[in-house]
């Protein structure tokens, strides 16, 4: 059973964002996980350890770390890794695996060790014109062997002479290299670019002479019949009905109940000059509202939600609507926002919980546990080990934080002894 162990630190500072880092720490040469590696920010009370699978989870508030702080990974027997916050974020965009090199190696990256069998270790670097490439994939053709470049672009992979290395990265052209010798391999990747033979751009041009005829937008001069359009900006804010929106906006348009404009108490009708078949047989205009045909005036429409009104006189209206359009037609296009949007009511908010008092800050060193205070009273490393041995007699009453705090305390005396405390904790778990 694997247990993920996390350091917990109390803080009185509230931040807007919480950062969580889930990643692994692996051996640079063998790709094996490195357990119990110490993960921390330099001079900050933010730290954790990797578990037996080399995995760790580090959580911190964004405002506690600035760009000058160093992210540090340390492990017994390995070289420490120190990178800036900007390098850390750039690294995590491509991979969540950190690689540590063994501390006993006195060679450079390109000659750290050699294998005893026929397979050799090929070292190299992947870069572009703008700098090293992190997270590039390097694999042996026709095999399952592959590797990744680190945040400085360096990589190593097991290969034989005459093997073919395939190097690729998102947005870059793939490159294949034959392993002719054991010299360091430098791989320059070029940005992928596609040259198009032809590019077609579709666009429409709106002018004052374009009107919506119901058959699409057409130019007034090319239609062959009379049409005119008004838009939402032409409609008065004081208009409360469709009749108010139309009055005075179109030439030859009159509002009444009969052709002679005599009031009869009936619903208002709109007549267009030239829209009657004869003096004795007049026809009022019809209304096309987003495809719905109305033979009577649609008084239910809200003028403030109208996008445009187009007037087709008798010839144009008859062509589209038949005999019903002999008196002309108004084509009305409603705004897409006519349905409105739901109002957000914050009725569930808790009220009256506004506090202006300052919180009391507590220094971490002032709340040390009794057993840590007892250890700090030791004058020598031998005395500290004796106190620790006596405290372990009460192991049944001690908790996991006890071992962590002891590990942190003894790391100032002896790294190997502090590391053995974590090992004993793993055995108990």
Short mmCIF file of C-alpha atoms in Angstrom, two decimals, residues 14-428:
data_model
loop_
_atom_site.label_atom_id
_atom_site.label_comp_id
_atom_site.label_asym_id
_atom_site.label_seq_id
_atom_site.Cartn_x
_atom_site.Cartn_y
_atom_site.Cartn_z
CA UNK A 14 -5.21 34.45 2.41
CA UNK A 15 -4.43 34.24 -1.32
CA UNK A 16 -6.59 34.53 -4.38
CA UNK A 17 -5.22 31.39 -6.05
CA UNK A 18 -4.01 28.02 -4.77
CA UNK A 19 -1.34 26.22 -6.81
CA UNK A 20 -1.12 22.41 -6.80
CA UNK A 21 1.85 20.56 -8.32
CA UNK A 22 1.53 16.81 -8.98
CA UNK A 23 4.77 15.38 -10.34
CA UNK A 24 7.37 12.59 -10.13
CA UNK A 25 11.08 12.51 -9.28
CA UNK A 26 13.05 9.93 -11.30
CA UNK A 27 16.64 8.76 -11.69
CA UNK A 28 18.20 10.47 -14.73
CA UNK A 29 20.05 7.31 -15.79
CA UNK A 30 17.64 4.49 -14.97
CA UNK A 31 14.25 6.25 -15.03
CA UNK A 32 13.51 4.57 -11.69
CA UNK A 33 11.48 6.53 -9.08
CA UNK A 34 13.40 8.18 -6.24
CA UNK A 35 11.49 7.78 -2.94
CA UNK A 36 11.62 10.25 -0.04
CA UNK A 37 13.06 13.11 -2.09
CA UNK A 38 12.64 16.47 -0.37
CA UNK A 39 10.64 19.04 -2.36
CA UNK A 40 10.67 22.65 -1.17
CA UNK A 41 11.01 26.34 -1.97
CA UNK A 42 14.20 27.90 -0.64
CA UNK A 43 13.73 29.80 2.64
CA UNK A 44 9.98 29.05 2.61
CA UNK A 45 7.92 26.87 4.94
CA UNK A 46 6.51 24.99 1.94
CA UNK A 47 7.76 21.44 1.46
CA UNK A 48 6.83 17.80 0.97
CA UNK A 49 8.37 14.39 0.20
CA UNK A 50 7.99 11.91 -2.62
CA UNK A 51 6.37 8.57 -1.81
CA UNK A 52 7.74 5.10 -2.65
CA UNK A 53 6.73 5.61 -6.30
CA UNK A 54 8.60 8.91 -6.55
CA UNK A 55 5.37 10.92 -6.68
CA UNK A 56 4.70 14.10 -4.75
CA UNK A 57 1.94 16.69 -4.38
CA UNK A 58 2.86 20.23 -3.37
CA UNK A 59 0.13 22.77 -2.56
CA UNK A 60 0.79 26.45 -1.83
CA UNK A 61 -0.81 29.87 -2.10
CA UNK A 62 0.31 31.86 -5.14
CA UNK A 63 1.10 35.07 -3.26
CA UNK A 64 3.56 33.28 -0.93
CA UNK A 65 6.01 32.65 -3.79
CA UNK A 66 7.61 35.25 -6.07
CA UNK A 67 9.69 35.04 -9.23
CA UNK A 68 13.00 35.16 -7.32
CA UNK A 69 12.26 32.10 -5.16
CA UNK A 70 14.03 28.84 -6.00
CA UNK A 71 12.29 25.48 -6.35
CA UNK A 72 14.56 22.75 -4.90
CA UNK A 73 14.53 18.95 -5.17
CA UNK A 74 17.01 17.09 -2.92
CA UNK A 75 17.60 13.41 -2.34
CA UNK A 76 20.31 11.43 -0.59
CA UNK A 77 22.96 10.36 -3.12
CA UNK A 78 21.78 12.72 -5.87
CA UNK A 79 22.69 16.19 -7.05
CA UNK A 80 20.17 18.80 -5.94
CA UNK A 81 18.02 20.45 -8.60
CA UNK A 82 17.42 24.20 -8.25
CA UNK A 83 15.31 26.16 -10.75
CA UNK A 84 13.51 29.49 -10.71
CA UNK A 85 9.74 29.82 -10.55
CA UNK A 86 9.55 30.79 -14.23
CA UNK A 87 11.61 27.74 -15.24
CA UNK A 88 9.36 25.55 -13.08
CA UNK A 89 6.16 26.74 -14.79
CA UNK A 90 7.73 26.35 -18.25
CA UNK A 91 8.86 22.84 -17.31
CA UNK A 92 5.42 21.76 -16.07
CA UNK A 93 3.76 22.89 -19.31
CA UNK A 94 5.44 19.95 -21.07
CA UNK A 95 6.00 17.22 -18.48
CA UNK A 96 5.54 16.38 -14.82
CA UNK A 97 8.72 14.30 -14.42
CA UNK A 98 11.86 15.68 -12.76
CA UNK A 99 15.17 13.84 -13.24
CA UNK A 100 18.05 13.87 -10.71
CA UNK A 101 21.64 12.88 -11.50
CA UNK A 102 23.70 10.75 -9.13
CA UNK A 103 26.02 12.78 -6.91
CA UNK A 104 29.03 10.47 -7.30
CA UNK A 105 29.39 11.24 -11.01
CA UNK A 106 32.31 13.54 -11.85
CA UNK A 107 31.62 13.59 -15.58
CA UNK A 108 29.63 15.96 -17.72
CA UNK A 109 26.19 15.25 -19.08
CA UNK A 110 27.59 13.59 -22.19
CA UNK A 111 29.84 11.02 -20.44
CA UNK A 112 28.27 10.12 -17.11
CA UNK A 113 28.50 6.36 -17.38
CA UNK A 114 28.85 3.49 -19.81
CA UNK A 115 27.18 0.11 -19.85
CA UNK A 116 28.95 -3.20 -19.86
CA UNK A 117 26.95 -4.84 -22.65
CA UNK A 118 26.84 -4.05 -26.35
CA UNK A 119 24.19 -1.36 -25.85
CA UNK A 120 25.60 2.13 -25.44
CA UNK A 121 24.15 5.30 -23.99
CA UNK A 122 23.70 8.05 -26.56
CA UNK A 123 23.68 11.58 -25.18
CA UNK A 124 22.42 14.64 -26.96
CA UNK A 125 20.57 17.91 -26.92
CA UNK A 126 17.42 19.04 -28.74
CA UNK A 127 17.05 22.72 -29.55
CA UNK A 128 15.51 25.20 -31.98
CA UNK A 129 16.60 28.60 -33.22
CA UNK A 130 15.05 30.14 -30.10
CA UNK A 131 16.73 27.85 -27.54
CA UNK A 132 16.57 24.35 -25.98
CA UNK A 133 13.39 22.29 -26.37
CA UNK A 134 11.98 20.64 -23.26
CA UNK A 135 9.79 17.55 -23.54
CA UNK A 136 10.87 16.49 -27.05
CA UNK A 137 10.40 12.76 -27.74
CA UNK A 138 13.45 10.73 -28.79
CA UNK A 139 12.85 7.09 -29.73
CA UNK A 140 14.59 4.25 -31.52
CA UNK A 141 12.90 3.37 -34.80
CA UNK A 142 11.03 0.03 -34.82
CA UNK A 143 11.43 -0.35 -31.03
CA UNK A 144 9.57 0.73 -27.91
CA UNK A 145 12.63 2.51 -26.47
CA UNK A 146 12.13 6.23 -26.05
CA UNK A 147 13.27 9.15 -23.92
CA UNK A 148 12.39 12.78 -23.24
CA UNK A 149 14.54 15.89 -23.25
CA UNK A 150 14.78 17.77 -19.94
CA UNK A 151 14.17 21.48 -19.39
CA UNK A 152 17.64 22.27 -20.80
CA UNK A 153 17.05 20.10 -23.88
CA UNK A 154 19.43 17.30 -22.80
CA UNK A 155 18.56 13.62 -23.23
CA UNK A 156 20.10 10.14 -23.08
CA UNK A 157 18.87 6.91 -24.62
CA UNK A 158 20.13 3.34 -24.99
CA UNK A 159 20.98 2.58 -28.61
CA UNK A 160 23.26 0.52 -30.84
CA UNK A 161 25.35 1.69 -33.77
CA UNK A 162 23.32 2.13 -36.98
CA UNK A 163 20.08 2.56 -35.01
CA UNK A 164 17.83 5.35 -36.23
CA UNK A 165 16.83 8.05 -33.74
CA UNK A 166 13.46 9.70 -34.39
CA UNK A 167 13.11 13.11 -32.75
CA UNK A 168 9.82 14.99 -32.77
CA UNK A 169 8.05 17.74 -30.90
CA UNK A 170 4.65 19.37 -31.27
CA UNK A 171 4.80 22.12 -33.88
CA UNK A 172 8.22 20.98 -35.19
CA UNK A 173 9.24 18.90 -38.19
CA UNK A 174 10.22 15.32 -37.30
CA UNK A 175 13.91 14.49 -37.72
CA UNK A 176 15.62 11.09 -38.16
CA UNK A 177 19.29 10.56 -37.32
CA UNK A 178 21.45 7.44 -37.86
CA UNK A 179 23.70 6.53 -34.90
CA UNK A 180 27.09 6.32 -36.63
CA UNK A 181 29.26 6.80 -33.53
CA UNK A 182 29.04 7.50 -29.80
CA UNK A 183 29.67 11.22 -30.12
CA UNK A 184 27.20 13.66 -28.62
CA UNK A 185 24.16 14.22 -30.80
CA UNK A 186 22.86 17.74 -31.36
CA UNK A 187 19.42 17.91 -32.94
CA UNK A 188 18.08 21.14 -34.45
CA UNK A 189 14.32 21.06 -35.06
CA UNK A 190 12.64 23.46 -37.44
CA UNK A 191 9.18 24.92 -37.03
CA UNK A 192 6.48 23.23 -39.09
CA UNK A 193 5.08 25.53 -41.77
CA UNK A 194 2.66 24.84 -44.59
CA UNK A 195 2.70 26.98 -47.74
CA UNK A 196 -0.80 27.20 -49.22
CA UNK A 197 -1.31 27.51 -52.96
CA UNK A 198 -4.44 29.58 -52.54
CA UNK A 199 -6.44 31.19 -49.74
CA UNK A 200 -10.10 32.10 -50.24
CA UNK A 201 -11.68 34.66 -47.91
CA UNK A 202 -15.47 35.01 -47.83
CA UNK A 203 -16.89 38.34 -46.76
CA UNK A 204 -19.90 40.55 -47.29
CA UNK A 205 -20.04 44.30 -47.74
CA UNK A 206 -22.93 46.28 -46.34
CA UNK A 207 -23.79 49.62 -47.87
CA UNK A 208 -26.66 52.04 -47.44
CA UNK A 209 -28.17 50.76 -50.71
CA UNK A 210 -28.45 47.13 -49.51
CA UNK A 211 -31.91 46.10 -48.26
CA UNK A 212 -33.33 42.83 -46.93
CA UNK A 213 -36.02 41.85 -49.44
CA UNK A 214 -36.98 38.51 -47.92
CA UNK A 215 -34.94 36.81 -50.65
CA UNK A 216 -31.69 38.00 -49.08
CA UNK A 217 -29.89 41.32 -49.25
CA UNK A 218 -30.06 43.10 -52.60
CA UNK A 219 -29.00 46.45 -53.96
CA UNK A 220 -31.80 48.96 -54.37
CA UNK A 221 -30.69 49.92 -57.88
CA UNK A 222 -30.70 46.27 -59.09
CA UNK A 223 -34.06 45.08 -57.71
CA UNK A 224 -36.45 46.50 -60.31
CA UNK A 225 -39.06 47.43 -57.69
CA UNK A 226 -39.32 49.81 -54.75
CA UNK A 227 -38.02 48.84 -51.31
CA UNK A 228 -36.72 50.69 -48.28
CA UNK A 229 -35.37 49.68 -44.87
CA UNK A 230 -35.04 51.15 -41.39
CA UNK A 231 -32.97 49.67 -38.55
CA UNK A 232 -33.16 49.71 -34.76
CA UNK A 233 -31.32 53.03 -34.56
CA UNK A 234 -34.10 54.66 -36.66
CA UNK A 235 -36.84 53.57 -34.23
CA UNK A 236 -37.65 56.16 -31.55
CA UNK A 237 -37.14 55.06 -27.93
CA UNK A 238 -40.62 56.46 -27.25
CA UNK A 239 -42.28 54.03 -29.69
CA UNK A 240 -44.59 51.62 -27.85
CA UNK A 241 -46.19 49.81 -30.82
CA UNK A 242 -45.33 48.72 -34.34
CA UNK A 243 -47.48 51.57 -35.66
CA UNK A 244 -45.34 54.10 -33.75
CA UNK A 245 -42.20 52.53 -35.22
CA UNK A 246 -43.50 52.81 -38.81
CA UNK A 247 -45.15 56.26 -38.69
CA UNK A 248 -43.17 58.89 -40.56
CA UNK A 249 -40.39 56.47 -41.56
CA UNK A 250 -41.65 55.42 -45.00
CA UNK A 251 -43.01 57.67 -47.79
CA UNK A 252 -46.62 57.04 -48.85
CA UNK A 253 -47.56 55.06 -45.73
CA UNK A 254 -50.76 55.94 -43.90
CA UNK A 255 -52.40 54.53 -40.78
CA UNK A 256 -56.16 54.14 -40.43
CA UNK A 257 -59.09 51.74 -40.33
CA UNK A 258 -60.42 52.47 -43.81
CA UNK A 259 -58.84 53.75 -46.98
CA UNK A 260 -60.41 57.16 -46.39
CA UNK A 261 -58.75 57.19 -42.94
CA UNK A 262 -62.12 57.48 -41.17
CA UNK A 263 -62.02 56.05 -37.64
CA UNK A 264 -64.31 53.09 -37.11
CA UNK A 265 -63.03 51.82 -33.78
CA UNK A 266 -61.52 48.75 -35.47
CA UNK A 267 -57.89 47.65 -35.22
CA UNK A 268 -55.49 50.01 -36.99
CA UNK A 269 -54.45 49.07 -40.50
CA UNK A 270 -51.55 50.36 -42.52
CA UNK A 271 -52.02 51.32 -46.17
CA UNK A 272 -49.30 51.90 -48.71
CA UNK A 273 -49.81 54.28 -51.61
CA UNK A 274 -50.07 52.24 -54.81
CA UNK A 275 -51.03 49.13 -52.85
CA UNK A 276 -54.75 49.02 -53.79
CA UNK A 277 -56.10 47.23 -56.83
CA UNK A 278 -58.87 49.81 -57.32
CA UNK A 279 -60.60 52.66 -55.58
CA UNK A 280 -63.34 50.36 -54.34
CA UNK A 281 -61.09 47.42 -53.38
CA UNK A 282 -58.20 48.55 -51.20
CA UNK A 283 -55.84 46.16 -49.42
CA UNK A 284 -53.82 46.85 -46.30
CA UNK A 285 -50.21 45.78 -45.90
CA UNK A 286 -49.27 42.41 -44.46
CA UNK A 287 -46.45 41.72 -41.98
CA UNK A 288 -43.70 39.09 -42.25
CA UNK A 289 -42.22 38.69 -38.72
CA UNK A 290 -39.23 36.34 -38.89
CA UNK A 291 -41.08 34.17 -41.45
CA UNK A 292 -44.53 34.33 -39.78
CA UNK A 293 -47.17 36.06 -41.94
CA UNK A 294 -49.75 38.33 -40.27
CA UNK A 295 -52.60 39.94 -42.23
CA UNK A 296 -53.42 42.23 -39.32
CA UNK A 297 -51.16 44.67 -37.54
CA UNK A 298 -49.04 42.77 -34.93
CA UNK A 299 -49.56 45.12 -32.01
CA UNK A 300 -47.94 42.60 -29.65
CA UNK A 301 -44.44 43.34 -30.97
CA UNK A 302 -42.04 45.37 -28.82
CA UNK A 303 -40.51 48.05 -31.10
CA UNK A 304 -37.36 48.14 -28.97
CA UNK A 305 -36.66 44.50 -29.89
CA UNK A 306 -36.90 45.04 -33.65
CA UNK A 307 -33.64 44.81 -35.60
CA UNK A 308 -34.92 46.04 -38.99
CA UNK A 309 -38.11 46.76 -40.98
CA UNK A 310 -38.12 46.49 -44.78
CA UNK A 311 -41.03 47.80 -46.87
CA UNK A 312 -41.89 45.97 -50.11
CA UNK A 313 -44.49 47.75 -52.21
CA UNK A 314 -47.15 45.97 -54.28
CA UNK A 315 -45.01 44.52 -57.11
CA UNK A 316 -42.23 43.19 -54.89
CA UNK A 317 -44.68 41.94 -52.25
CA UNK A 318 -46.91 40.20 -54.82
CA UNK A 319 -43.89 38.40 -56.29
CA UNK A 320 -43.04 36.96 -52.88
CA UNK A 321 -46.41 36.54 -51.13
CA UNK A 322 -48.91 36.27 -53.99
CA UNK A 323 -52.27 38.01 -53.82
CA UNK A 324 -51.97 38.51 -50.07
CA UNK A 325 -49.12 40.91 -50.72
CA UNK A 326 -50.99 43.08 -53.20
CA UNK A 327 -51.23 45.84 -50.58
CA UNK A 328 -47.48 45.71 -49.83
CA UNK A 329 -45.55 43.98 -47.05
CA UNK A 330 -43.44 44.90 -44.06
CA UNK A 331 -40.62 42.40 -43.45
CA UNK A 332 -39.73 42.63 -39.75
CA UNK A 333 -36.59 41.04 -38.34
CA UNK A 334 -36.51 40.72 -34.55
CA UNK A 335 -33.35 41.04 -32.47
CA UNK A 336 -31.73 37.79 -31.28
CA UNK A 337 -31.86 39.25 -27.77
CA UNK A 338 -35.63 39.56 -27.88
CA UNK A 339 -36.01 36.65 -25.46
CA UNK A 340 -34.02 38.51 -22.86
CA UNK A 341 -31.80 36.94 -20.25
CA UNK A 342 -32.57 35.69 -16.79
CA UNK A 343 -31.75 38.09 -14.00
CA UNK A 344 -29.27 36.74 -11.48
CA UNK A 345 -30.63 37.16 -7.97
CA UNK A 346 -28.09 36.62 -5.23
CA UNK A 347 -30.71 35.67 -2.68
CA UNK A 348 -28.63 32.88 -1.13
CA UNK A 349 -25.70 35.06 -0.15
CA UNK A 350 -24.85 35.13 3.54
CA UNK A 351 -25.11 38.67 4.86
CA UNK A 352 -23.87 40.38 7.98
CA UNK A 353 -20.59 38.46 8.21
CA UNK A 354 -18.27 41.38 7.55
CA UNK A 355 -15.35 41.42 9.98
CA UNK A 356 -12.69 44.12 10.08
CA UNK A 357 -10.60 42.77 12.96
CA UNK A 358 -6.99 41.86 12.24
CA UNK A 359 -6.01 38.22 12.72
CA UNK A 360 -3.24 37.43 15.14
CA UNK A 361 -0.17 36.03 13.37
CA UNK A 362 1.60 33.12 15.01
CA UNK A 363 5.22 32.31 14.20
CA UNK A 364 5.89 28.66 13.42
CA UNK A 365 8.84 28.50 15.83
CA UNK A 366 6.62 29.55 18.74
CA UNK A 367 4.37 26.48 18.51
CA UNK A 368 6.97 23.70 18.55
CA UNK A 369 5.80 20.41 20.04
CA UNK A 370 7.07 19.39 23.47
CA UNK A 371 9.23 16.60 22.02
CA UNK A 372 10.93 18.99 19.58
CA UNK A 373 11.64 21.41 22.42
CA UNK A 374 13.17 18.47 24.31
CA UNK A 375 15.36 17.61 21.32
CA UNK A 376 16.45 21.23 20.90
CA UNK A 377 17.72 21.18 24.46
CA UNK A 378 20.44 18.70 23.41
CA UNK A 379 23.96 20.16 23.29
CA UNK A 380 25.48 17.46 21.06
CA UNK A 381 24.41 15.03 18.38
CA UNK A 382 24.92 12.12 20.83
CA UNK A 383 22.57 13.75 23.36
CA UNK A 384 19.96 14.31 20.64
CA UNK A 385 20.12 10.64 19.57
CA UNK A 386 19.71 9.53 23.19
CA UNK A 387 16.64 11.74 23.66
CA UNK A 388 15.19 10.46 20.38
CA UNK A 389 15.75 6.85 21.49
CA UNK A 390 13.95 7.51 24.79
CA UNK A 391 11.03 9.17 22.99
CA UNK A 392 10.59 6.19 20.66
CA UNK A 393 9.66 4.03 23.66
CA UNK A 394 6.30 5.79 23.48
CA UNK A 395 5.89 5.00 19.79
CA UNK A 396 2.25 3.97 20.29
CA UNK A 397 1.39 7.49 21.34
CA UNK A 398 3.45 9.23 18.67
CA UNK A 399 2.05 10.31 15.31
CA UNK A 400 3.40 10.68 11.80
CA UNK A 401 4.12 14.44 12.27
CA UNK A 402 6.49 13.43 15.07
CA UNK A 403 8.73 11.55 12.63
CA UNK A 404 8.63 14.39 10.11
CA UNK A 405 9.63 16.98 12.67
CA UNK A 406 12.40 14.70 13.93
CA UNK A 407 13.59 14.22 10.36
CA UNK A 408 13.70 17.98 9.87
CA UNK A 409 15.52 18.49 13.18
CA UNK A 410 18.19 15.78 12.65
CA UNK A 411 18.89 16.91 9.08
CA UNK A 412 20.82 19.76 10.70
CA UNK A 413 23.04 17.20 12.52
CA UNK A 414 23.38 14.29 10.09
CA UNK A 415 21.62 13.68 6.75
CA UNK A 416 22.07 9.91 6.83
CA UNK A 417 20.53 9.61 10.30
CA UNK A 418 17.58 11.85 9.36
CA UNK A 419 17.03 9.74 6.24
CA UNK A 420 16.92 6.58 8.38
CA UNK A 421 14.02 8.12 10.35
CA UNK A 422 11.95 8.31 7.17
CA UNK A 423 12.87 4.73 6.33
CA UNK A 424 11.64 3.55 9.73
CA UNK A 425 8.43 5.51 9.21
CA UNK A 426 7.85 3.70 5.91
CA UNK A 427 8.29 0.38 7.70
CA UNK A 428 5.66 1.35 10.25
#
